[in-house]
Each structure stands twice: as C-alpha cells, then as structure tokens.
Amino acid sequence: MSTGGSLPGRPSDDATVVRYGQREVPSGLIVTAVALSLAAVGLSGAALVDNDVARWLLASAGGLFALCGLFALIGTAAASNDRFVFDATGWWWFSLDGDALLTWDSLAGVCVYSTGDAADDHGTATLELFPRGDFDRDHPLLWRRVRDADPPADGLPRLRYRIELTNIANVTTDVEQACSRWVPPDLWRGNKWQPKGYKGRPDRTGHRRRLRAQARTPAQPTETTPPPPQHDGVPPQDAVSPADPREEPRSGSHD
C-alpha cells in the first residue's frame, strides 16, 4: 500500500527482521505433545476395557486428540517462518495467511500501545499503524486488524491497523527497537500506555456489509473497438454482385 511510485519486490538486505513465528514453535510443540499424549491414553484405554461402548468412546476420543496433535504440528511448522520486517520502504508482514506491505509514506503515524512494561510477559502490546487518507478497510489480511478508537495525538486518524505483539511470544521490545531505527522521526510516536481491555474487536458486520455492497455494484461497461470500415474498391467475397443490365430478361414481343 503506497501513495505512488514503484515498490521493491522484497525487503532490503539490511532490514530488521522480527521472526515471531520461530518463538511460537515451543508453545506449538507443547500443544502437540499434550494432544498426542491424550491420544495415546485414549487408545490404550480402548484396548484394555471390555465394554463395547466405553471402548468406542475411548477410541473416538483418542483419534480426535491424535488429529488435533497432527494439525497442531503441521500448523506450528507452517507458521514458523512468520515475521515482521522493517526497512527504509516500510513495514512488511509475511505470514501463513498472506503478505502485506505498508510503506512509510502511506502512514500518518506509528506507535506501540501497551498495558505495562514492554518486558512484562503478562502484559498486552500492539503495533498501531495509522493510514494516511483513504485506505482499504477490507484488505484480505489486514481487515481483522482495523480498529476505530481515539487517536494518541492530534492530527492522527481514528482508524488504524492494530497488530498483536503479545499473542503467544512477546516481541514488543524487538518491534520498538526496529521502529526506532526505521520509522521516520515525524511518524514515530513511541510507546503509549493503555488500560487493559483496549484491543477491541474487528468490525465483522461492517466488513460483510461492504463486501455485499461491492458485489451488488454493476460492472462498468468496457469500450469496444468498432470494426474497420469496408473498402469500396474491394467488396466482401460473400456480397451479392448487382445484376449486369445487359443480361436483364427481355419482356414483350419482338417486332
């Protein structure tokens, strides 16, 4: 998302990369191990009991936990490369759900909201990115992060992208350092304290309403190029030639 000009296809070589996906791997492996352990208990119990109903219930529970463990392992491996990237162009987001780029010239301000010390693992922190002017509220990856709240300073819009920094792994400190390095000084507003419960929820109702309105909007007619005019000197092959007046049938009697 940019105000114009050509954009690079990838971040610069000296960009700051925050690989939060790798930090979430231990938590994902713990979930996988717990699910597979419960699956083993259920399947082992099904093999030991004599009651058919109990055997079926334990086997079903064991199979369900095994599937949950498998999905957790696959999801953890796939999301391990999720990352935030900061460079002179802007803020890049590479995730399992898709990629996004917000250039600095498309933003009116950047700050971090937190409910406590940035080093507090139990606190909540978010990266607040304030778009400049009109922007796509229904971006496939970012629409769930749009929030409407009072701005932290005069001149900033109410609408902003709110990116979670403490969902599983806390990357607040690394993001603040990256912002201090790469965000233009006139955009960077630092860390702003917020009361607990400030994060809010995405506008799902408005998102669906806007998508329905876009679907109902009729497509603009496209201009078609008219066929070239026919040349008088070369009539089409399938055109009917006029009759030769010398071959017109004679009528009446001869004198």
PDB file of N, CA and C in Angstrom, residues 45-133:
ATOM      1  N   GLY A  45      -6.535 -47.081  26.610  1.00  0.00           N
ATOM      2  CA  GLY A  45      -7.705 -47.456  27.392  1.00  0.00           C
ATOM      3  C   GLY A  45      -8.710 -48.246  26.573  1.00  0.00           C
ATOM      4  N   ALA A  46      -8.872 -47.872  25.294  1.00  0.00           N
ATOM      5  CA  ALA A  46      -9.809 -48.606  24.434  1.00  0.00           C
ATOM      6  C   ALA A  46      -9.375 -50.046  24.242  1.00  0.00           C
ATOM      7  N   ALA A  47      -8.071 -50.293  24.254  1.00  0.00           N
ATOM      8  CA  ALA A  47      -7.588 -51.658  24.076  1.00  0.00           C
ATOM      9  C   ALA A  47      -7.711 -52.500  25.333  1.00  0.00           C
ATOM     10  N   LEU A  48      -7.899 -51.866  26.494  1.00  0.00           N
ATOM     11  CA  LEU A  48      -7.918 -52.606  27.755  1.00  0.00           C
ATOM     12  C   LEU A  48      -9.317 -52.885  28.281  1.00  0.00           C
ATOM     13  N   VAL A  49     -10.278 -52.030  27.985  1.00  0.00           N
ATOM     14  CA  VAL A  49     -11.621 -52.202  28.550  1.00  0.00           C
ATOM     15  C   VAL A  49     -12.376 -53.278  27.789  1.00  0.00           C
ATOM     16  N   ASP A  50     -13.357 -53.885  28.478  1.00  0.00           N
ATOM     17  CA  ASP A  50     -14.182 -54.929  27.884  1.00  0.00           C
ATOM     18  C   ASP A  50     -15.522 -54.402  27.374  1.00  0.00           C
ATOM     19  N   ASN A  51     -15.959 -53.257  27.888  1.00  0.00           N
ATOM     20  CA  ASN A  51     -17.251 -52.710  27.487  1.00  0.00           C
ATOM     21  C   ASN A  51     -17.151 -52.094  26.097  1.00  0.00           C
ATOM     22  N   ASP A  52     -18.073 -52.494  25.216  1.00  0.00           N
ATOM     23  CA  ASP A  52     -18.023 -52.016  23.832  1.00  0.00           C
ATOM     24  C   ASP A  52     -18.256 -50.510  23.740  1.00  0.00           C
ATOM     25  N   VAL A  53     -19.203 -49.995  24.531  1.00  0.00           N
ATOM     26  CA  VAL A  53     -19.492 -48.559  24.483  1.00  0.00           C
ATOM     27  C   VAL A  53     -18.296 -47.757  24.973  1.00  0.00           C
ATOM     28  N   ALA A  54     -17.708 -48.195  26.092  1.00  0.00           N
ATOM     29  CA  ALA A  54     -16.539 -47.492  26.626  1.00  0.00           C
ATOM     30  C   ALA A  54     -15.371 -47.569  25.652  1.00  0.00           C
ATOM     31  N   ARG A  55     -15.194 -48.744  25.029  1.00  0.00           N
ATOM     32  CA  ARG A  55     -14.110 -48.902  24.058  1.00  0.00           C
ATOM     33  C   ARG A  55     -14.295 -47.934  22.879  1.00  0.00           C
ATOM     34  N   TRP A  56     -15.543 -47.815  22.405  1.00  0.00           N
ATOM     35  CA  TRP A  56     -15.803 -46.920  21.283  1.00  0.00           C
ATOM     36  C   TRP A  56     -15.557 -45.468  21.669  1.00  0.00           C
ATOM     37  N   LEU A  57     -15.993 -45.084  22.866  1.00  0.00           N
ATOM     38  CA  LEU A  57     -15.798 -43.703  23.318  1.00  0.00           C
ATOM     39  C   LEU A  57     -14.319 -43.372  23.480  1.00  0.00           C
ATOM     40  N   LEU A  58     -13.561 -44.279  24.097  1.00  0.00           N
ATOM     41  CA  LEU A  58     -12.135 -44.021  24.295  1.00  0.00           C
ATOM     42  C   LEU A  58     -11.386 -43.993  22.966  1.00  0.00           C
ATOM     43  N   ALA A  59     -11.751 -44.896  22.059  1.00  0.00           N
ATOM     44  CA  ALA A  59     -11.087 -44.906  20.756  1.00  0.00           C
ATOM     45  C   ALA A  59     -11.403 -43.640  19.970  1.00  0.00           C
ATOM     46  N   SER A  60     -12.650 -43.180  20.043  1.00  0.00           N
ATOM     47  CA  SER A  60     -13.026 -41.944  19.337  1.00  0.00           C
ATOM     48  C   SER A  60     -12.288 -40.747  19.910  1.00  0.00           C
ATOM     49  N   ALA A  61     -12.223 -40.670  21.260  1.00  0.00           N
ATOM     50  CA  ALA A  61     -11.504 -39.563  21.892  1.00  0.00           C
ATOM     51  C   ALA A  61     -10.023 -39.603  21.542  1.00  0.00           C
ATOM     52  N   GLY A  62      -9.435 -40.810  21.558  1.00  0.00           N
ATOM     53  CA  GLY A  62      -8.026 -40.927  21.201  1.00  0.00           C
ATOM     54  C   GLY A  62      -7.756 -40.510  19.774  1.00  0.00           C
ATOM     55  N   GLY A  63      -8.622 -40.909  18.844  1.00  0.00           N
ATOM     56  CA  GLY A  63      -8.447 -40.499  17.460  1.00  0.00           C
ATOM     57  C   GLY A  63      -8.585 -39.000  17.274  1.00  0.00           C
ATOM     58  N   LEU A  64      -9.529 -38.405  18.006  1.00  0.00           N
ATOM     59  CA  LEU A  64      -9.722 -36.953  17.902  1.00  0.00           C
ATOM     60  C   LEU A  64      -8.495 -36.203  18.408  1.00  0.00           C
ATOM     61  N   PHE A  65      -7.951 -36.632  19.561  1.00  0.00           N
ATOM     62  CA  PHE A  65      -6.751 -35.973  20.092  1.00  0.00           C
ATOM     63  C   PHE A  65      -5.560 -36.181  19.164  1.00  0.00           C
ATOM     64  N   ALA A  66      -5.490 -37.344  18.521  1.00  0.00           N
ATOM     65  CA  ALA A  66      -4.394 -37.582  17.581  1.00  0.00           C
ATOM     66  C   ALA A  66      -4.475 -36.622  16.401  1.00  0.00           C
ATOM     67  N   LEU A  67      -5.687 -36.398  15.882  1.00  0.00           N
ATOM     68  CA  LEU A  67      -5.850 -35.445  14.788  1.00  0.00           C
ATOM     69  C   LEU A  67      -5.488 -34.032  15.226  1.00  0.00           C
ATOM     70  N   CYS A  68      -5.921 -33.667  16.438  1.00  0.00           N
ATOM     71  CA  CYS A  68      -5.586 -32.327  16.942  1.00  0.00           C
ATOM     72  C   CYS A  68      -4.073 -32.151  17.058  1.00  0.00           C
ATOM     73  N   GLY A  69      -3.389 -33.175  17.545  1.00  0.00           N
ATOM     74  CA  GLY A  69      -1.939 -33.100  17.650  1.00  0.00           C
ATOM     75  C   GLY A  69      -1.269 -32.983  16.293  1.00  0.00           C
ATOM     76  N   LEU A  70      -1.793 -33.723  15.316  1.00  0.00           N
ATOM     77  CA  LEU A  70      -1.231 -33.656  13.969  1.00  0.00           C
ATOM     78  C   LEU A  70      -1.426 -32.277  13.354  1.00  0.00           C
ATOM     79  N   PHE A  71      -2.640 -31.728  13.489  1.00  0.00           N
ATOM     80  CA  PHE A  71      -2.897 -30.394  12.944  1.00  0.00           C
ATOM     81  C   PHE A  71      -2.054 -29.341  13.644  1.00  0.00           C
ATOM     82  N   ALA A  72      -1.881 -29.474  14.973  1.00  0.00           N
ATOM     83  CA  ALA A  72      -1.063 -28.504  15.711  1.00  0.00           C
ATOM     84  C   ALA A  72       0.386 -28.553  15.240  1.00  0.00           C
ATOM     85  N   LEU A  73       0.896 -29.763  14.974  1.00  0.00           N
ATOM     86  CA  LEU A  73       2.270 -29.898  14.499  1.00  0.00           C
ATOM     87  C   LEU A  73       2.433 -29.288  13.111  1.00  0.00           C
ATOM     88  N   ILE A  74       1.477 -29.557  12.217  1.00  0.00           N
ATOM     89  CA  ILE A  74       1.554 -29.001  10.862  1.00  0.00           C
ATOM     90  C   ILE A  74       1.456 -27.480  10.910  1.00  0.00           C
ATOM     91  N   GLY A  75       0.509 -26.959  11.698  1.00  0.00           N
ATOM     92  CA  GLY A  75       0.355 -25.511  11.795  1.00  0.00           C
ATOM     93  C   GLY A  75       1.576 -24.831  12.385  1.00  0.00           C
ATOM     94  N   THR A  76       2.185 -25.465  13.391  1.00  0.00           N
ATOM     95  CA  THR A  76       3.390 -24.892  14.000  1.00  0.00           C
ATOM     96  C   THR A  76       4.538 -24.830  13.009  1.00  0.00           C
ATOM     97  N   ALA A  77       4.709 -25.914  12.244  1.00  0.00           N
ATOM     98  CA  ALA A  77       5.789 -25.937  11.255  1.00  0.00           C
ATOM     99  C   ALA A  77       5.553 -24.917  10.151  1.00  0.00           C
ATOM    100  N   ALA A  78       4.294 -24.788   9.701  1.00  0.00           N
ATOM    101  CA  ALA A  78       3.995 -23.860   8.609  1.00  0.00           C
ATOM    102  C   ALA A  78       4.153 -22.407   9.040  1.00  0.00           C
ATOM    103  N   ALA A  79       3.810 -22.106  10.299  1.00  0.00           N
ATOM    104  CA  ALA A  79       3.848 -20.717  10.774  1.00  0.00           C
ATOM    105  C   ALA A  79       5.195 -20.335  11.368  1.00  0.00           C
ATOM    106  N   SER A  80       6.166 -21.246  11.366  1.00  0.00           N
ATOM    107  CA  SER A  80       7.452 -20.940  11.998  1.00  0.00           C
ATOM    108  C   SER A  80       8.217 -19.844  11.264  1.00  0.00           C
ATOM    109  N   ASN A  81       7.864 -19.569  10.010  1.00  0.00           N
ATOM    110  CA  ASN A  81       8.553 -18.530   9.240  1.00  0.00           C
ATOM    111  C   ASN A  81       7.823 -17.196   9.249  1.00  0.00           C
ATOM    112  N   ASP A  82       6.746 -17.079  10.027  1.00  0.00           N
ATOM    113  CA  ASP A  82       6.030 -15.805  10.130  1.00  0.00           C
ATOM    114  C   ASP A  82       6.959 -14.744  10.712  1.00  0.00           C
ATOM    115  N   ARG A  83       6.889 -13.518  10.145  1.00  0.00           N
ATOM    116  CA  ARG A  83       7.830 -12.491  10.592  1.00  0.00           C
ATOM    117  C   ARG A  83       7.335 -11.097  10.234  1.00  0.00           C
ATOM    118  N   PHE A  84       7.775 -10.123  11.021  1.00  0.00           N
ATOM    119  CA  PHE A  84       7.656  -8.705  10.701  1.00  0.00           C
ATOM    120  C   PHE A  84       9.010  -8.238  10.185  1.00  0.00           C
ATOM    121  N   VAL A  85       8.998  -7.377   9.167  1.00  0.00           N
ATOM    122  CA  VAL A  85      10.242  -6.845   8.601  1.00  0.00           C
ATOM    123  C   VAL A  85      10.114  -5.330   8.495  1.00  0.00           C
ATOM    124  N   PHE A  86      11.146  -4.628   8.939  1.00  0.00           N
ATOM    125  CA  PHE A  86      11.194  -3.168   8.881  1.00  0.00           C
ATOM    126  C   PHE A  86      12.401  -2.755   8.043  1.00  0.00           C
ATOM    127  N   ASP A  87      12.163  -1.860   7.087  1.00  0.00           N
ATOM    128  CA  ASP A  87      13.273  -1.304   6.324  1.00  0.00           C
ATOM    129  C   ASP A  87      12.926   0.111   5.896  1.00  0.00           C
ATOM    130  N   ALA A  88      13.730   0.685   5.018  1.00  0.00           N
ATOM    131  CA  ALA A  88      13.502   2.069   4.604  1.00  0.00           C
ATOM    132  C   ALA A  88      12.216   2.231   3.819  1.00  0.00           C
ATOM    133  N   THR A  89      11.702   1.166   3.229  1.00  0.00           N
ATOM    134  CA  THR A  89      10.453   1.245   2.461  1.00  0.00           C
ATOM    135  C   THR A  89       9.241   1.300   3.372  1.00  0.00           C
ATOM    136  N   GLY A  90       9.204   0.442   4.372  1.00  0.00           N
ATOM    137  CA  GLY A  90       8.046   0.404   5.254  1.00  0.00           C
ATOM    138  C   GLY A  90       8.035  -0.828   6.115  1.00  0.00           C
ATOM    139  N   TRP A  91       6.829  -1.202   6.519  1.00  0.00           N
ATOM    140  CA  TRP A  91       6.608  -2.368   7.385  1.00  0.00           C
ATOM    141  C   TRP A  91       6.048  -3.502   6.541  1.00  0.00           C
ATOM    142  N   TRP A  92       6.738  -4.627   6.549  1.00  0.00           N
ATOM    143  CA  TRP A  92       6.355  -5.816   5.799  1.00  0.00           C
ATOM    144  C   TRP A  92       5.832  -6.861   6.783  1.00  0.00           C
ATOM    145  N   TRP A  93       4.828  -7.604   6.346  1.00  0.00           N
ATOM    146  CA  TRP A  93       4.313  -8.710   7.153  1.00  0.00           C
ATOM    147  C   TRP A  93       4.242  -9.943   6.264  1.00  0.00           C
ATOM    148  N   PHE A  94       4.985 -10.971   6.641  1.00  0.00           N
ATOM    149  CA  PHE A  94       4.961 -12.254   5.956  1.00  0.00           C
ATOM    150  C   PHE A  94       4.398 -13.292   6.918  1.00  0.00           C
ATOM    151  N   SER A  95       3.266 -13.881   6.565  1.00  0.00           N
ATOM    152  CA  SER A  95       2.610 -14.823   7.465  1.00  0.00           C
ATOM    153  C   SER A  95       1.997 -15.962   6.676  1.00  0.00           C
ATOM    154  N   LEU A  96       1.535 -16.962   7.411  1.00  0.00           N
ATOM    155  CA  LEU A  96       0.899 -18.116   6.790  1.00  0.00           C
ATOM    156  C   LEU A  96      -0.367 -17.712   6.050  1.00  0.00           C
ATOM    157  N   ASP A  97      -1.048 -16.656   6.513  1.00  0.00           N
ATOM    158  CA  ASP A  97      -2.297 -16.208   5.895  1.00  0.00           C
ATOM    159  C   ASP A  97      -2.080 -15.328   4.669  1.00  0.00           C
ATOM    160  N   GLY A  98      -0.880 -14.800   4.479  1.00  0.00           N
ATOM    161  CA  GLY A  98      -0.622 -13.922   3.349  1.00  0.00           C
ATOM    162  C   GLY A  98       0.443 -12.891   3.693  1.00  0.00           C
ATOM    163  N   ASP A  99       0.735 -12.012   2.744  1.00  0.00           N
ATOM    164  CA  ASP A  99       1.770 -10.987   2.912  1.00  0.00           C
ATOM    165  C   ASP A  99       1.149  -9.601   2.752  1.00  0.00           C
ATOM    166  N   ALA A 100       1.787  -8.627   3.376  1.00  0.00           N
ATOM    167  CA  ALA A 100       1.305  -7.242   3.281  1.00  0.00           C
ATOM    168  C   ALA A 100       2.495  -6.299   3.402  1.00  0.00           C
ATOM    169  N   LEU A 101       2.331  -5.121   2.839  1.00  0.00           N
ATOM    170  CA  LEU A 101       3.337  -4.064   2.931  1.00  0.00           C
ATOM    171  C   LEU A 101       2.635  -2.737   3.149  1.00  0.00           C
ATOM    172  N   LEU A 102       3.028  -2.015   4.184  1.00  0.00           N
ATOM    173  CA  LEU A 102       2.582  -0.646   4.422  1.00  0.00           C
ATOM    174  C   LEU A 102       3.802   0.253   4.343  1.00  0.00           C
ATOM    175  N   THR A 103       3.865   1.099   3.329  1.00  0.00           N
ATOM    176  CA  THR A 103       5.012   1.986   3.175  1.00  0.00           C
ATOM    177  C   THR A 103       4.885   3.158   4.150  1.00  0.00           C
ATOM    178  N   TRP A 104       6.028   3.708   4.517  1.00  0.00           N
ATOM    179  CA  TRP A 104       6.015   4.818   5.466  1.00  0.00           C
ATOM    180  C   TRP A 104       5.281   6.028   4.896  1.00  0.00           C
ATOM    181  N   ASP A 105       5.363   6.245   3.575  1.00  0.00           N
ATOM    182  CA  ASP A 105       4.695   7.416   3.012  1.00  0.00           C
ATOM    183  C   ASP A 105       3.180   7.239   2.922  1.00  0.00           C
ATOM    184  N   SER A 106       2.675   6.025   3.210  1.00  0.00           N
ATOM    185  CA  SER A 106       1.230   5.816   3.237  1.00  0.00           C
ATOM    186  C   SER A 106       0.667   5.935   4.649  1.00  0.00           C
ATOM    187  N   LEU A 107       1.540   6.214   5.638  1.00  0.00           N
ATOM    188  CA  LEU A 107       1.122   6.265   7.037  1.00  0.00           C
ATOM    189  C   LEU A 107       1.219   7.680   7.575  1.00  0.00           C
ATOM    190  N   ALA A 108       0.317   7.983   8.528  1.00  0.00           N
ATOM    191  CA  ALA A 108       0.327   9.286   9.201  1.00  0.00           C
ATOM    192  C   ALA A 108       0.983   9.201  10.567  1.00  0.00           C
ATOM    193  N   GLY A 109       1.183   7.996  11.086  1.00  0.00           N
ATOM    194  CA  GLY A 109       1.795   7.835  12.391  1.00  0.00           C
ATOM    195  C   GLY A 109       1.972   6.376  12.743  1.00  0.00           C
ATOM    196  N   VAL A 110       2.922   6.121  13.657  1.00  0.00           N
ATOM    197  CA  VAL A 110       3.211   4.771  14.143  1.00  0.00           C
ATOM    198  C   VAL A 110       3.512   4.861  15.631  1.00  0.00           C
ATOM    199  N   CYS A 111       2.950   3.942  16.403  1.00  0.00           N
ATOM    200  CA  CYS A 111       3.275   3.873  17.818  1.00  0.00           C
ATOM    201  C   CYS A 111       2.999   2.467  18.331  1.00  0.00           C
ATOM    202  N   VAL A 112       3.408   2.225  19.569  1.00  0.00           N
ATOM    203  CA  VAL A 112       3.141   0.958  20.241  1.00  0.00           C
ATOM    204  C   VAL A 112       2.262   1.241  21.439  1.00  0.00           C
ATOM    205  N   TYR A 113       1.166   0.487  21.559  1.00  0.00           N
ATOM    206  CA  TYR A 113       0.313   0.542  22.744  1.00  0.00           C
ATOM    207  C   TYR A 113       0.687  -0.627  23.652  1.00  0.00           C
ATOM    208  N   SER A 114       0.707  -0.399  24.955  1.00  0.00           N
ATOM    209  CA  SER A 114       0.988  -1.482  25.894  1.00  0.00           C
ATOM    210  C   SER A 114       0.269  -1.215  27.208  1.00  0.00           C
ATOM    211  N   THR A 115      -0.050  -2.298  27.901  1.00  0.00           N
ATOM    212  CA  THR A 115      -0.741  -2.189  29.194  1.00  0.00           C
ATOM    213  C   THR A 115       0.236  -2.173  30.358  1.00  0.00           C
ATOM    214  N   GLY A 116       1.521  -2.305  30.083  1.00  0.00           N
ATOM    215  CA  GLY A 116       2.509  -2.299  31.159  1.00  0.00           C
ATOM    216  C   GLY A 116       3.895  -2.193  30.593  1.00  0.00           C
ATOM    217  N   ASP A 117       4.866  -2.707  31.362  1.00  0.00           N
ATOM    218  CA  ASP A 117       6.250  -2.696  30.927  1.00  0.00           C
ATOM    219  C   ASP A 117       6.394  -3.568  29.685  1.00  0.00           C
ATOM    220  N   ALA A 118       7.179  -3.113  28.705  1.00  0.00           N
ATOM    221  CA  ALA A 118       7.361  -3.883  27.471  1.00  0.00           C
ATOM    222  C   ALA A 118       7.978  -5.239  27.743  1.00  0.00           C
ATOM    223  N   ALA A 119       8.741  -5.364  28.859  1.00  0.00           N
ATOM    224  CA  ALA A 119       9.380  -6.639  29.179  1.00  0.00           C
ATOM    225  C   ALA A 119       8.470  -7.563  29.972  1.00  0.00           C
ATOM    226  N   ASP A 120       7.278  -7.120  30.293  1.00  0.00           N
ATOM    227  CA  ASP A 120       6.343  -7.927  31.075  1.00  0.00           C
ATOM    228  C   ASP A 120       5.656  -8.934  30.162  1.00  0.00           C
ATOM    229  N   ASP A 121       5.920 -10.228  30.394  1.00  0.00           N
ATOM    230  CA  ASP A 121       5.344 -11.262  29.537  1.00  0.00           C
ATOM    231  C   ASP A 121       3.833 -11.359  29.692  1.00  0.00           C
ATOM    232  N   HIS A 122       3.288 -10.839  30.785  1.00  0.00           N
ATOM    233  CA  HIS A 122       1.856 -10.955  31.028  1.00  0.00           C
ATOM    234  C   HIS A 122       1.093  -9.722  30.542  1.00  0.00           C
ATOM    235  N   GLY A 123       1.815  -8.746  30.015  1.00  0.00           N
ATOM    236  CA  GLY A 123       1.142  -7.557  29.520  1.00  0.00           C
ATOM    237  C   GLY A 123       0.644  -7.749  28.107  1.00  0.00           C
ATOM    238  N   THR A 124      -0.061  -6.730  27.632  1.00  0.00           N
ATOM    239  CA  THR A 124      -0.579  -6.722  26.266  1.00  0.00           C
ATOM    240  C   THR A 124       0.062  -5.568  25.515  1.00  0.00           C
ATOM    241  N   ALA A 125       0.461  -5.807  24.280  1.00  0.00           N
ATOM    242  CA  ALA A 125       1.065  -4.760  23.460  1.00  0.00           C
ATOM    243  C   ALA A 125       0.645  -4.948  22.011  1.00  0.00           C
ATOM    244  N   THR A 126       0.488  -3.843  21.314  1.00  0.00           N
ATOM    245  CA  THR A 126       0.114  -3.868  19.904  1.00  0.00           C
ATOM    246  C   THR A 126       0.883  -2.793  19.155  1.00  0.00           C
ATOM    247  N   LEU A 127       1.139  -3.058  17.888  1.00  0.00           N
ATOM    248  CA  LEU A 127       1.720  -2.064  16.988  1.00  0.00           C
ATOM    249  C   LEU A 127       0.579  -1.337  16.302  1.00  0.00           C
ATOM    250  N   GLU A 128       0.539  -0.006  16.439  1.00  0.00           N
ATOM    251  CA  GLU A 128      -0.526   0.820  15.886  1.00  0.00           C
ATOM    252  C   GLU A 128      -0.004   1.543  14.643  1.00  0.00           C
ATOM    253  N   LEU A 129      -0.623   1.264  13.502  1.00  0.00           N
ATOM    254  CA  LEU A 129      -0.224   1.853  12.220  1.00  0.00           C
ATOM    255  C   LEU A 129      -1.390   2.668  11.681  1.00  0.00           C
ATOM    256  N   PHE A 130      -1.214   3.977  11.574  1.00  0.00           N
ATOM    257  CA  PHE A 130      -2.283   4.894  11.199  1.00  0.00           C
ATOM    258  C   PHE A 130      -2.175   5.250   9.714  1.00  0.00           C
ATOM    259  N   PRO A 131      -3.080   4.760   8.862  1.00  0.00           N
ATOM    260  CA  PRO A 131      -3.015   5.090   7.432  1.00  0.00           C
ATOM    261  C   PRO A 131      -3.309   6.569   7.186  1.00  0.00           C
ATOM    262  N   ARG A 132      -2.717   7.064   6.134  1.00  0.00           N
ATOM    263  CA  ARG A 132      -2.927   8.451   5.730  1.00  0.00           C
ATOM    264  C   ARG A 132      -4.032   8.496   4.669  1.00  0.00           C
ATOM    265  N   GLY A 133      -5.129   9.214   4.951  1.00  0.00           N
ATOM    266  CA  GLY A 133      -6.204   9.337   3.971  1.00  0.00           C
ATOM    267  C   GLY A 133      -7.006   8.054   3.847  1.00  0.00           C
TER     268      GLY A 133
END
